[in-house]
PDB file of C-alpha atoms in Angstrom:
ATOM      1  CA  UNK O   6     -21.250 -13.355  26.036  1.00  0.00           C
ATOM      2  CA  UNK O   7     -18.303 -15.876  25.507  1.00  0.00           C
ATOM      3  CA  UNK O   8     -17.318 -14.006  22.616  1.00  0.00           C
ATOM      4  CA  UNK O   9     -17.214 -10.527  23.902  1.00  0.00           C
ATOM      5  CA  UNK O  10     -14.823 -12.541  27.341  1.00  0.00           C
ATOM      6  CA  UNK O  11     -12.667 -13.756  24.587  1.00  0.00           C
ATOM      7  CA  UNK O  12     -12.240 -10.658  22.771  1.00  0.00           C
ATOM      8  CA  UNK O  13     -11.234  -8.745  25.966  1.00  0.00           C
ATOM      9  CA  UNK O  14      -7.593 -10.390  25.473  1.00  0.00           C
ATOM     10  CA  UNK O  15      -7.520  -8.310  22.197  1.00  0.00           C
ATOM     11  CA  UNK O  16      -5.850  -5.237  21.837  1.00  0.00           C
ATOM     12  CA  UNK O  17      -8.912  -3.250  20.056  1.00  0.00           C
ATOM     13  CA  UNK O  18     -11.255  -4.298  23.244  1.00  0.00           C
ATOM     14  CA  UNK O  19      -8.540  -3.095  25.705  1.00  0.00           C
ATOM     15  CA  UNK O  20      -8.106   0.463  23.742  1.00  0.00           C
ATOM     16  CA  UNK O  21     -12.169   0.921  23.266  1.00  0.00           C
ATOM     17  CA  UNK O  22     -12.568   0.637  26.975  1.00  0.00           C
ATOM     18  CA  UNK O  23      -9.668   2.472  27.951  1.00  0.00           C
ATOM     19  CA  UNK O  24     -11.387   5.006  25.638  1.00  0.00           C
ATOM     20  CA  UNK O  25     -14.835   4.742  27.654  1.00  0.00           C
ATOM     21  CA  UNK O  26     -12.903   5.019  30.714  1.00  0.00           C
ATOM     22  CA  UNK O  27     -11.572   8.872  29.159  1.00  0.00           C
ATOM     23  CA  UNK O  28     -14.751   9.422  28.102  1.00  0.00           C
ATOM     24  CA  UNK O  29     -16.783   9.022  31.549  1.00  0.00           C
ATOM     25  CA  UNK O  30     -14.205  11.271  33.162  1.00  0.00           C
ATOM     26  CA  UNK O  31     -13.377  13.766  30.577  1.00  0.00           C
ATOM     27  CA  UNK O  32     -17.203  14.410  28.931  1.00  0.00           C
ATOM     28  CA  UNK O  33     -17.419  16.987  26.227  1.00  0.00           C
ATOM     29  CA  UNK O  34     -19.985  18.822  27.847  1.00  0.00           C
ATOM     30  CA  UNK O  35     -20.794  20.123  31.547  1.00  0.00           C
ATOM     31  CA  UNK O  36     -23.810  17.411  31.187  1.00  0.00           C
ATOM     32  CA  UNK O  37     -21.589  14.512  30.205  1.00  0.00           C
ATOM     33  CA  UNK O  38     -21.888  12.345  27.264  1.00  0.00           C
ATOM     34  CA  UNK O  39     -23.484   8.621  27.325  1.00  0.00           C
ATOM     35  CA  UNK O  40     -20.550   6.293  26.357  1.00  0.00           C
ATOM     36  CA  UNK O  41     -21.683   3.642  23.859  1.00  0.00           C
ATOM     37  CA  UNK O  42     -21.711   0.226  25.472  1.00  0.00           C
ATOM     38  CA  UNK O  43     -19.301  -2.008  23.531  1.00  0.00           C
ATOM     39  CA  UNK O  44     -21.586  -5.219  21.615  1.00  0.00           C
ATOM     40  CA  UNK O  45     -20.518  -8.311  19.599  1.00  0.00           C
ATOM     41  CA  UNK O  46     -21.272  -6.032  16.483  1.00  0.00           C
ATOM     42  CA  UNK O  47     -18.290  -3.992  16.939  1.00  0.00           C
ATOM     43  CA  UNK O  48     -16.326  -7.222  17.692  1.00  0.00           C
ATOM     44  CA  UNK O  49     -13.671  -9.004  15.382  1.00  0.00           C
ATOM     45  CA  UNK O  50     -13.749 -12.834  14.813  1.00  0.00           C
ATOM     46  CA  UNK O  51     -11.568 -13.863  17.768  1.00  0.00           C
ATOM     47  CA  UNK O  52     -10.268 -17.108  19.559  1.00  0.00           C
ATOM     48  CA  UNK O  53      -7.878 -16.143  22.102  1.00  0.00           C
ATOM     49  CA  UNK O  54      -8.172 -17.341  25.607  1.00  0.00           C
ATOM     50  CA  UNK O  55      -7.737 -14.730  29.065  1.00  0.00           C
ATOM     51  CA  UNK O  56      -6.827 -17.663  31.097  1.00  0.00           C
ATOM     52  CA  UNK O  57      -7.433 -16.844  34.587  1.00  0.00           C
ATOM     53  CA  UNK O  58      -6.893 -13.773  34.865  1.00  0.00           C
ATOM     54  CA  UNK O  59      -7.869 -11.627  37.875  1.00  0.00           C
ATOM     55  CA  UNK O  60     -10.696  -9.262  37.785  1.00  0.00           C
ATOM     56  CA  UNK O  61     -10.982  -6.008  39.431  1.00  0.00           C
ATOM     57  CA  UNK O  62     -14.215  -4.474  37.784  1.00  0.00           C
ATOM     58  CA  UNK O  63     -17.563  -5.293  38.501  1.00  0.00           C
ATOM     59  CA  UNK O  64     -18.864  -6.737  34.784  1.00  0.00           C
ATOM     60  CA  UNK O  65     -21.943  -8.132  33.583  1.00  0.00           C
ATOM     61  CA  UNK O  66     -24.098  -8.355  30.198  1.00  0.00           C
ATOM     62  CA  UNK O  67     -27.325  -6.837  29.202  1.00  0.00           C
ATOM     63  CA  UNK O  68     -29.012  -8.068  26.037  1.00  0.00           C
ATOM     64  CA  UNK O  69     -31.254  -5.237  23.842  1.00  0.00           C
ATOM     65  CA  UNK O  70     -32.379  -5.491  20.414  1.00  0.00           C
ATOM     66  CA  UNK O  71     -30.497  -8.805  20.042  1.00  0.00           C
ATOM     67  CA  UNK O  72     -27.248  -7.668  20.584  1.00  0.00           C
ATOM     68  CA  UNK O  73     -24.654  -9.223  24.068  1.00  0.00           C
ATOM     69  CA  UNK O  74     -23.549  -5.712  25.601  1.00  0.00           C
ATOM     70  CA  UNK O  75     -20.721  -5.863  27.807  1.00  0.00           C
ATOM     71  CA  UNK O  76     -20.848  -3.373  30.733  1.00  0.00           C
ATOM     72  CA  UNK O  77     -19.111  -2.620  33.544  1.00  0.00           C
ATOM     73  CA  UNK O  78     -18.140  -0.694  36.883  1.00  0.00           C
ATOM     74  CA  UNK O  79     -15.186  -0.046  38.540  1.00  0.00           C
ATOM     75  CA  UNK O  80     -15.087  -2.091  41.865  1.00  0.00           C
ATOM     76  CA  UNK O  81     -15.097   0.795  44.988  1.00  0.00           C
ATOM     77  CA  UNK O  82     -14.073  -1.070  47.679  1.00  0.00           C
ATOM     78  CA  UNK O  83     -14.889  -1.265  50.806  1.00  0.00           C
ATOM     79  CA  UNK O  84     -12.810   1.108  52.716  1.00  0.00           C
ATOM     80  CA  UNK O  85     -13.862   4.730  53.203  1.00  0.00           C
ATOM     81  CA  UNK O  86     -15.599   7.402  51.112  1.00  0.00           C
ATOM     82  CA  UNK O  87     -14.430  10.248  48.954  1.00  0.00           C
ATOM     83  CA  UNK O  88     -15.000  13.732  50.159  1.00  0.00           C
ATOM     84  CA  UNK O  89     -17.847  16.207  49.234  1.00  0.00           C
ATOM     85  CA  UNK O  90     -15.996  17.850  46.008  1.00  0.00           C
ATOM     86  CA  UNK O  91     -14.151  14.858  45.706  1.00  0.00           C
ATOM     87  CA  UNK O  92     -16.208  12.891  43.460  1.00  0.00           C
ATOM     88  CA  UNK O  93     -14.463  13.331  39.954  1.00  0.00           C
ATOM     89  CA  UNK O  94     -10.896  12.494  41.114  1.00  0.00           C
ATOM     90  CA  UNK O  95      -9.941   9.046  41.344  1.00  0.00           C
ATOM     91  CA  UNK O  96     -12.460   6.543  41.582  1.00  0.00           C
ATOM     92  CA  UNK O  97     -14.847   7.137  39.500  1.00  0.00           C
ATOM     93  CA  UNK O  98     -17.941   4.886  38.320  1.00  0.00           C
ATOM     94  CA  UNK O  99     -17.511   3.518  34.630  1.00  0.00           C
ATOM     95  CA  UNK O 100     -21.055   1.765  34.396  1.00  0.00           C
ATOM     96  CA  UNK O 101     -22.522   2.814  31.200  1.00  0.00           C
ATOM     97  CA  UNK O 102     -25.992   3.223  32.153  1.00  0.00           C
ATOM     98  CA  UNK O 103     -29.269   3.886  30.246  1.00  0.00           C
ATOM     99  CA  UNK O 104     -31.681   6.603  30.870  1.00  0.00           C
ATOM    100  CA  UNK O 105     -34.727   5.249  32.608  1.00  0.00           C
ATOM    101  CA  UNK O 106     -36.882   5.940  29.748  1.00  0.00           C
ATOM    102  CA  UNK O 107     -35.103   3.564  27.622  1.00  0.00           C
ATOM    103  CA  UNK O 108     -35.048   0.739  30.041  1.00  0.00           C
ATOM    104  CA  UNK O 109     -36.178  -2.731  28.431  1.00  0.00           C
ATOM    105  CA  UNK O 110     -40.181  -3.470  29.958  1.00  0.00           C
ATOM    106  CA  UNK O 111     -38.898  -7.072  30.831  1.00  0.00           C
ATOM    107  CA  UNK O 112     -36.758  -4.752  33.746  1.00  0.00           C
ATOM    108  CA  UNK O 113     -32.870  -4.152  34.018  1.00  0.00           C
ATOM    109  CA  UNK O 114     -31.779  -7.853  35.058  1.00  0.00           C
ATOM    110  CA  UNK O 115     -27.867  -8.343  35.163  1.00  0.00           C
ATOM    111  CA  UNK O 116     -26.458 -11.531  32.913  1.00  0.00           C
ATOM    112  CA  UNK O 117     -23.142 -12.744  34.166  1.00  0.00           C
ATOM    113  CA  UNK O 118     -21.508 -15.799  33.247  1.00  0.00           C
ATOM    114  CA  UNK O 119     -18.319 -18.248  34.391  1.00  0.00           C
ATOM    115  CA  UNK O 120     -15.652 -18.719  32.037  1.00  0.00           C
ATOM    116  CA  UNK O 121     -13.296 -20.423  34.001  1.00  0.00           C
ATOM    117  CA  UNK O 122     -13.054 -21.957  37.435  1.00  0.00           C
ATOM    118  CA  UNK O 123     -14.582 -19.277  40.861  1.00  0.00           C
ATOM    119  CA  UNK O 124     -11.760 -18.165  43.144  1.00  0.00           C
ATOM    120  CA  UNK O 125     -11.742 -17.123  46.453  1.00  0.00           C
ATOM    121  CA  UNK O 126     -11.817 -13.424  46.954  1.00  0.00           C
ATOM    122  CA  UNK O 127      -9.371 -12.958  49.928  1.00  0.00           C
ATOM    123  CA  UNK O 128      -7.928 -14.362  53.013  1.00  0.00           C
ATOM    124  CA  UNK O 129      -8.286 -12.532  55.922  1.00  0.00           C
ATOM    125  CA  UNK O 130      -5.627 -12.235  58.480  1.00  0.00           C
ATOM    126  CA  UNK O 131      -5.614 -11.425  62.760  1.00  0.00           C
ATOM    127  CA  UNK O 132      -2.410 -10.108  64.023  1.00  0.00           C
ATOM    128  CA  UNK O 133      -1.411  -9.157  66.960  1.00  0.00           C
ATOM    129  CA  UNK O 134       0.055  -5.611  67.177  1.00  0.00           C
ATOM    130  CA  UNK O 135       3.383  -7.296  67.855  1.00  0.00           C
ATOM    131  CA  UNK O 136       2.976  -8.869  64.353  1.00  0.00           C
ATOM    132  CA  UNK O 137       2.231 -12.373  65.632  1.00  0.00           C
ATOM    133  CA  UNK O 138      -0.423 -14.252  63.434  1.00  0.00           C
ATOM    134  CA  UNK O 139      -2.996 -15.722  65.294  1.00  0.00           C
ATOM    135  CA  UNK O 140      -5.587 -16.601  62.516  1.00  0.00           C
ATOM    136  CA  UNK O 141      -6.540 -16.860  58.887  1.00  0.00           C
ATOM    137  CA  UNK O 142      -9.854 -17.428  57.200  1.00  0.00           C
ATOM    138  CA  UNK O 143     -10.740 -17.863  53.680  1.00  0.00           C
ATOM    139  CA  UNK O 144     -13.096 -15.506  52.097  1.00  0.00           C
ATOM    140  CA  UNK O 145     -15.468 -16.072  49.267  1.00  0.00           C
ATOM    141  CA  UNK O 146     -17.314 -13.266  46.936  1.00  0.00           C
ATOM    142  CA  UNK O 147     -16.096 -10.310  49.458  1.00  0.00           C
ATOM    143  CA  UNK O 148     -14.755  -9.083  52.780  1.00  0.00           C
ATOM    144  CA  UNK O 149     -18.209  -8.821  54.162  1.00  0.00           C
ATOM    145  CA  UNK O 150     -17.600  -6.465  57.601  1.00  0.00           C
ATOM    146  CA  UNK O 151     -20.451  -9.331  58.931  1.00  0.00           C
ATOM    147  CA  UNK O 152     -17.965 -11.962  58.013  1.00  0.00           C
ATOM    148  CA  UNK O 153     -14.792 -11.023  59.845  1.00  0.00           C
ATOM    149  CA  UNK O 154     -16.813  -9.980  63.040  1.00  0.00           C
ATOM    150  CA  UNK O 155     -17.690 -13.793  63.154  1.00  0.00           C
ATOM    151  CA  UNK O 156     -14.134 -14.603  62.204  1.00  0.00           C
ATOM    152  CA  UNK O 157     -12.838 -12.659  65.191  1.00  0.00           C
ATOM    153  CA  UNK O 158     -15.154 -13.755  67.486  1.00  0.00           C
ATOM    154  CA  UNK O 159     -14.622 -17.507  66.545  1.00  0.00           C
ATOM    155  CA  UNK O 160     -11.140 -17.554  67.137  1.00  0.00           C
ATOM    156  CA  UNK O 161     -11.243 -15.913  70.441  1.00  0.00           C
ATOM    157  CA  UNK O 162     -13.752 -18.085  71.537  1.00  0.00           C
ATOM    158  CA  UNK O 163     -12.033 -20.829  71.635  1.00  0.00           C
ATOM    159  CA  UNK O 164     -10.723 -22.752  75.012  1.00  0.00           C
ATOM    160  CA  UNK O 165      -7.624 -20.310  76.195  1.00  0.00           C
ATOM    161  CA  UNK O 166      -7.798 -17.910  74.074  1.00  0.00           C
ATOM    162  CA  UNK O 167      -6.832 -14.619  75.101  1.00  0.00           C
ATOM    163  CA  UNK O 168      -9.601 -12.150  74.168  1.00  0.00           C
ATOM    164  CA  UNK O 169      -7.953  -8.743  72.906  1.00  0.00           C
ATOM    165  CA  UNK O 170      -8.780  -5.403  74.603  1.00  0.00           C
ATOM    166  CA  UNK O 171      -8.945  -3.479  70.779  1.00  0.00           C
ATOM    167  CA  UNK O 172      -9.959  -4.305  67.454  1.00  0.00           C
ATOM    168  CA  UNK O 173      -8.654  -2.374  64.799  1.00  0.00           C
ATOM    169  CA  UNK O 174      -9.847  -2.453  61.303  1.00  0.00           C
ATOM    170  CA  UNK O 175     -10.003  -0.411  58.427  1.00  0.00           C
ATOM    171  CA  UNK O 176     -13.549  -0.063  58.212  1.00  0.00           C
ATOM    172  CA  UNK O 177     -14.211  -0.205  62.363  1.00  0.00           C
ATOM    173  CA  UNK O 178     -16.752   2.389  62.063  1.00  0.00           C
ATOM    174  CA  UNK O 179     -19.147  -0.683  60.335  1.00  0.00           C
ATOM    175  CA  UNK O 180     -18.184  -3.175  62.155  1.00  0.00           C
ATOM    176  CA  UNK O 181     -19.381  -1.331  64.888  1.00  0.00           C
ATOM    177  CA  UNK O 182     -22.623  -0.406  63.823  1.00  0.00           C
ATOM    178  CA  UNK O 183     -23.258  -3.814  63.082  1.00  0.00           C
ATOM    179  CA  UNK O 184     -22.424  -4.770  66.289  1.00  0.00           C
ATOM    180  CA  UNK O 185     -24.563  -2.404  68.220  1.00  0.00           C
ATOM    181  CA  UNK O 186     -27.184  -3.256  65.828  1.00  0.00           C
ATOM    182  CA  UNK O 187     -27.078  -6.928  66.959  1.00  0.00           C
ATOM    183  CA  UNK O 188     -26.735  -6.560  70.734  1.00  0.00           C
ATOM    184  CA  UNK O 189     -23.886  -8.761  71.014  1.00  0.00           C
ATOM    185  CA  UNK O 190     -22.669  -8.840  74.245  1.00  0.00           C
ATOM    186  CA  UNK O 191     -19.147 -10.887  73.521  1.00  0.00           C
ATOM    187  CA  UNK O 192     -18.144  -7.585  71.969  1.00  0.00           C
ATOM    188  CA  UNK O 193     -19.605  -5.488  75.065  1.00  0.00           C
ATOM    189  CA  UNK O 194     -15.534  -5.038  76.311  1.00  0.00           C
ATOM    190  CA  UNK O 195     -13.842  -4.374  73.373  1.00  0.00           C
ATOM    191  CA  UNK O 196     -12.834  -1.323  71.746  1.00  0.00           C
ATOM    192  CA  UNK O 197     -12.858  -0.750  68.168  1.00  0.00           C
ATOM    193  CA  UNK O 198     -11.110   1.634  66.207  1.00  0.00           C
ATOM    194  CA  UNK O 199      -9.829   3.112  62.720  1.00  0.00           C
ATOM    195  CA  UNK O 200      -6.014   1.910  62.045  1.00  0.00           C
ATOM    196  CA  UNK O 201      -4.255   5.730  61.681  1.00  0.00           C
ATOM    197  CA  UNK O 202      -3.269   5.173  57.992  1.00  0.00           C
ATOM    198  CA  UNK O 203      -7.095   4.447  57.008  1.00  0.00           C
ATOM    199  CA  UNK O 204      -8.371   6.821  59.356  1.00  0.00           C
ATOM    200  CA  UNK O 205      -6.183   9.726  57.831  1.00  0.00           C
ATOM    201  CA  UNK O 206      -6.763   8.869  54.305  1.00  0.00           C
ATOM    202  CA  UNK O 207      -9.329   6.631  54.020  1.00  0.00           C
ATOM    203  CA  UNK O 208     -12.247   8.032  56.348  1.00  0.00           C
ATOM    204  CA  UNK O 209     -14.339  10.908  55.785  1.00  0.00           C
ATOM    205  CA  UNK O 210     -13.783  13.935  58.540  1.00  0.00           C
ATOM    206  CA  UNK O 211     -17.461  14.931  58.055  1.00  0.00           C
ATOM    207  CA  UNK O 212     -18.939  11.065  58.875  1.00  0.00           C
ATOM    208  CA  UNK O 213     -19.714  11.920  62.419  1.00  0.00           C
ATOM    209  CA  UNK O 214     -20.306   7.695  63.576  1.00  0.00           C
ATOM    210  CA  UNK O 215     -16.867   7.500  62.476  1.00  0.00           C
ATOM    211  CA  UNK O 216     -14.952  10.594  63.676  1.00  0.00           C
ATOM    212  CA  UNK O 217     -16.981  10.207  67.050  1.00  0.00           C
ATOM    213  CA  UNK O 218     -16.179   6.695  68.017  1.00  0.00           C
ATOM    214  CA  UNK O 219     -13.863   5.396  65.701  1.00  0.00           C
ATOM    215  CA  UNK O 220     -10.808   7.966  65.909  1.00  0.00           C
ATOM    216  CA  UNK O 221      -7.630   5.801  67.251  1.00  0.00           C
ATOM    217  CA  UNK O 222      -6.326   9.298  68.840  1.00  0.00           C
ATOM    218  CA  UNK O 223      -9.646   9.192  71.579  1.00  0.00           C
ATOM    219  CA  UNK O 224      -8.178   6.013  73.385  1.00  0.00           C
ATOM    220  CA  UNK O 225      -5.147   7.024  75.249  1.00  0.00           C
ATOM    221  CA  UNK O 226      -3.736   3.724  75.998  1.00  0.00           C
ATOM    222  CA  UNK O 227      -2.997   3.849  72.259  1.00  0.00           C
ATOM    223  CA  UNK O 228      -0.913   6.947  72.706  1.00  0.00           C
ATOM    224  CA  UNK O 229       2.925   6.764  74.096  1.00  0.00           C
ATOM    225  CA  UNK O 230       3.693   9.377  76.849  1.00  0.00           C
ATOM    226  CA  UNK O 231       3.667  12.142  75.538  1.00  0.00           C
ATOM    227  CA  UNK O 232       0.924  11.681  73.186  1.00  0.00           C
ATOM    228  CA  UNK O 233       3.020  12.484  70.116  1.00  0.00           C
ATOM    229  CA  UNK O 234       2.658   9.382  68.954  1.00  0.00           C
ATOM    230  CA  UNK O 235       1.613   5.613  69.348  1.00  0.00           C
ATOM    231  CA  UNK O 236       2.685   2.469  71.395  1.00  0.00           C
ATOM    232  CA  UNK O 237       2.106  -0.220  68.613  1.00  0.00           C
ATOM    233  CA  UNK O 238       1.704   0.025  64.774  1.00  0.00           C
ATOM    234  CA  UNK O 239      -1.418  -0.491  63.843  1.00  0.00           C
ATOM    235  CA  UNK O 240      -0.883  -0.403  60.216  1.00  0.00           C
ATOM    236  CA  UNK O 241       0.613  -4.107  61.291  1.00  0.00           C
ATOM    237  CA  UNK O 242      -1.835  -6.337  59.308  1.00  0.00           C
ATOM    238  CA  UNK O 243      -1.858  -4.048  56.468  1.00  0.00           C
ATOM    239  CA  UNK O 244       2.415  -4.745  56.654  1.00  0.00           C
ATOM    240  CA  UNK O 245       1.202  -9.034  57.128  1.00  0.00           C
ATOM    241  CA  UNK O 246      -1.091  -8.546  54.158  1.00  0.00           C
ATOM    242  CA  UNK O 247       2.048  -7.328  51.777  1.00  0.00           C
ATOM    243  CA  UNK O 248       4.080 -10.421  52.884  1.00  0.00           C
ATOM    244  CA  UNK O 249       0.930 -13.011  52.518  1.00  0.00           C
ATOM    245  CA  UNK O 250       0.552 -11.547  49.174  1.00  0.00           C
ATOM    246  CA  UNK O 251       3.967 -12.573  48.015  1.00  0.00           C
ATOM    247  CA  UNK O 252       2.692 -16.191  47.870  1.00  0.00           C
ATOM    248  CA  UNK O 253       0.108 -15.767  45.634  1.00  0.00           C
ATOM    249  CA  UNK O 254       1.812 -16.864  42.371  1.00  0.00           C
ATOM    250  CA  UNK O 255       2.730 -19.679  44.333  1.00  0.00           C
ATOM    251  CA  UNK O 256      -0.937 -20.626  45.410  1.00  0.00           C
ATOM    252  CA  UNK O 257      -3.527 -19.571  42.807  1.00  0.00           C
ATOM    253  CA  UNK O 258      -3.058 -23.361  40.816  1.00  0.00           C
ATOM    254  CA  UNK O 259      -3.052 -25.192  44.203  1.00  0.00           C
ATOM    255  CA  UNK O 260      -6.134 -26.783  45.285  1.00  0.00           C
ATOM    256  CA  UNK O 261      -7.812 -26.861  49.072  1.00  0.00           C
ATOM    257  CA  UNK O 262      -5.954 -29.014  50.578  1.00  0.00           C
ATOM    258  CA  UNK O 263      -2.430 -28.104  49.585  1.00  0.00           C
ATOM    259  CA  UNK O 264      -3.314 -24.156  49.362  1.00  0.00           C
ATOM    260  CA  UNK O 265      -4.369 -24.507  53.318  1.00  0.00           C
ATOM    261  CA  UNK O 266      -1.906 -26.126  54.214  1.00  0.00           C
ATOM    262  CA  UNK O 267       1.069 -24.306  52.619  1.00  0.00           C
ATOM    263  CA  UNK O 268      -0.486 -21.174  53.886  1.00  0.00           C
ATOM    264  CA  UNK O 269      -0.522 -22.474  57.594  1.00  0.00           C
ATOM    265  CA  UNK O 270       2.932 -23.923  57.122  1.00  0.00           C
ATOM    266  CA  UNK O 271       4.087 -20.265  55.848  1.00  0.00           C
ATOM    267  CA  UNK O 272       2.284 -18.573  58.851  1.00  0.00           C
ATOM    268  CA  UNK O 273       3.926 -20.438  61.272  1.00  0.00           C
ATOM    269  CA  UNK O 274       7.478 -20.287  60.121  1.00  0.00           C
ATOM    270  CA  UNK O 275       6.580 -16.614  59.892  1.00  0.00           C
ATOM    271  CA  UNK O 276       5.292 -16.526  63.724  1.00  0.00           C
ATOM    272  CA  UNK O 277       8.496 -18.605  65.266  1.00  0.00           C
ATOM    273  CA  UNK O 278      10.954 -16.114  63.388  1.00  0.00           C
ATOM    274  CA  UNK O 279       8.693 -12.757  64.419  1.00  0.00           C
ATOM    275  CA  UNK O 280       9.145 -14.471  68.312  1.00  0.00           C
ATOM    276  CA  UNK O 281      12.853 -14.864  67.745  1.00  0.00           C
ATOM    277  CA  UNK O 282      12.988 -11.067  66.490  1.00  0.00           C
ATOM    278  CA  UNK O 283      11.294  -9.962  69.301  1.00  0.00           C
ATOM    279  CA  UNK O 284      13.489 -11.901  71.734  1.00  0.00           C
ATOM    280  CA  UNK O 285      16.921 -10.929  69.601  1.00  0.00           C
ATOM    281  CA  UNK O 286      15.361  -7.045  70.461  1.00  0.00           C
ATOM    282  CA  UNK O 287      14.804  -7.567  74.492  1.00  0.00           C
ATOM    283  CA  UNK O 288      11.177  -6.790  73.805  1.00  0.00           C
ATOM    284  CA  UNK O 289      10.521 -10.232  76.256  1.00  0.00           C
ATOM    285  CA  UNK O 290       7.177 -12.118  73.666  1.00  0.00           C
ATOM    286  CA  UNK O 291       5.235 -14.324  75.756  1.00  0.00           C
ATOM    287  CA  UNK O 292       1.982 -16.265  76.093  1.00  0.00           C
ATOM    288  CA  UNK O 293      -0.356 -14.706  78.372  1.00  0.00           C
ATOM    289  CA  UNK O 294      -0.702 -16.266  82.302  1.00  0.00           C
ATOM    290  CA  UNK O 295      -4.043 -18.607  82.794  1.00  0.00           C
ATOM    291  CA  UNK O 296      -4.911 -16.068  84.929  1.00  0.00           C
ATOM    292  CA  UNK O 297      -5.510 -13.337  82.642  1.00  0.00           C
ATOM    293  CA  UNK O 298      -7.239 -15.889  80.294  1.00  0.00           C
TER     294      UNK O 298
END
């Protein structure tokens, strides 16, 4: 296994799998052809080091016959679903998978190993539609839907904190199923919806959970007059997101202490000069009365 991570820095490991990737979406034949897995056999004596790089596939190893086969998928996200018809264009799974017949009798377990030292998979941001900041949260392994309800929640649960009338999130549409799963009444008064960039691209039109209480365009305090268009950006934290990510050369060596407390430093200077925008535009930022808390 540590030989087949080393040899992925090589230029003959990058070119096989870019050739499996070709392979799994160009087969020769309507039924598709099995790509080989790629095993220390085919390997070269190598000593070269990835560092830390990032990684976007899902990998693991399988052993058979006494040879370490590296295998892989590409990582799908968790935001939306391709259309019926839609399946061969763009994402597209690059697991190469054995027939069921030829499955090992000790099962199909999935080796992975740690080469270097376990990030952090993302932080995860709440911003106000005006673009203020109001949280951050670190989060390990994945944005679990389950984990950012809790987030929210936390932070608005706090002594004066204003609770907000809408939550918008890419992936609303679970976040709301688990929360009428659960029965939990602190979400009882807020609406949730689909931010209008994920909904239009992102969302399936046939997923009736989602197109029935999850379409932005069905709450009409969202909507400006006329209804030709909207009263706040909601693509806002998507826009926060872009500018967070600019730091993460910066951050990626630092360790707990420093990397929270740069980040919180960086939010804040961020906050004061999106309050002095506001106020340079006549748009009149404030903190909400005690009596509306």
């Amino acid at each position: 296994m540590e030989q087949l991570h080393y040899a992925k820095a090589t230029s003959a490991f990058a070119l096989s799998e870019r050739l499996l990737r070709y392979r799994v979406a160009y087969p020769d034949d309507a039924l598709g052809a099995e790509a080989p897995d790629v095993t220390t056999a085919d390997l070269p004596d190598v000593n070269v080091s990835l560092g830390s790089a990032v990684e976007e596939n899902i990998e693991w190893y399988a052993v058979k016959d006494g040879q370490v086969s590296y295998q892989f998928e590409k990582n799908p996200g968790s935001v939306g679903v391709l259309e019926e018809g839609d399946e061969g264009l763009g994402d597209i799974a690059l697991a190469s998978s054995e027939p069921c017949d030829a499955k090992s009798d000790a099962g199909n377990r999935k080796f992975r190993a740690q080469f270097g030292r376990r990030r952090t998979h993302n932080e995860q941001t709440a911003v106000r539609t005006c673009g203020v900041i109001v949280g951050r949260v670190t989060l390990n392994g994945a944005e679990a839907v389950s984990n950012v309800l809790d987030f929210i929640k936390t932070i608005f649960s706090v002594r004066g904190a204003h609770k907000p009338e809408h939550f918008i999130y890419d992936t609303a549409c679970d976040a709301k199923r688990q929360v009428d799963a659960r029965g939990d009444e602190w979400w009882a008064d807020v609406k949730m919806c689909v931010d209008v960039w994920h909904f239009k691209n992102k969302h399936k039109t046939k997923h009736d959970y989602c197109q029935r209480y999850c379409n932005p365009a069905d709450f009409p305090e969202l909507l400006n007059a006329d209804g030709t268009g909207w009263w706040f950006n909601t693509s806002v934290a998507e826009q926060i997101n872009v500018w967070l990510g600019s730091y993460h050369a910066i951050c990626r060596e630092m360790l707990p202490t420093k990397y929270n407390f740069f980040l919180d430093e960086m939010i804040r200077l961020h906050n004061i000069v999106t309050v002095q925008s506001l106020q340079l535009k006549a748009l009149n930022p404030h903190y909400a009365p005690p009596s509306c808390l």
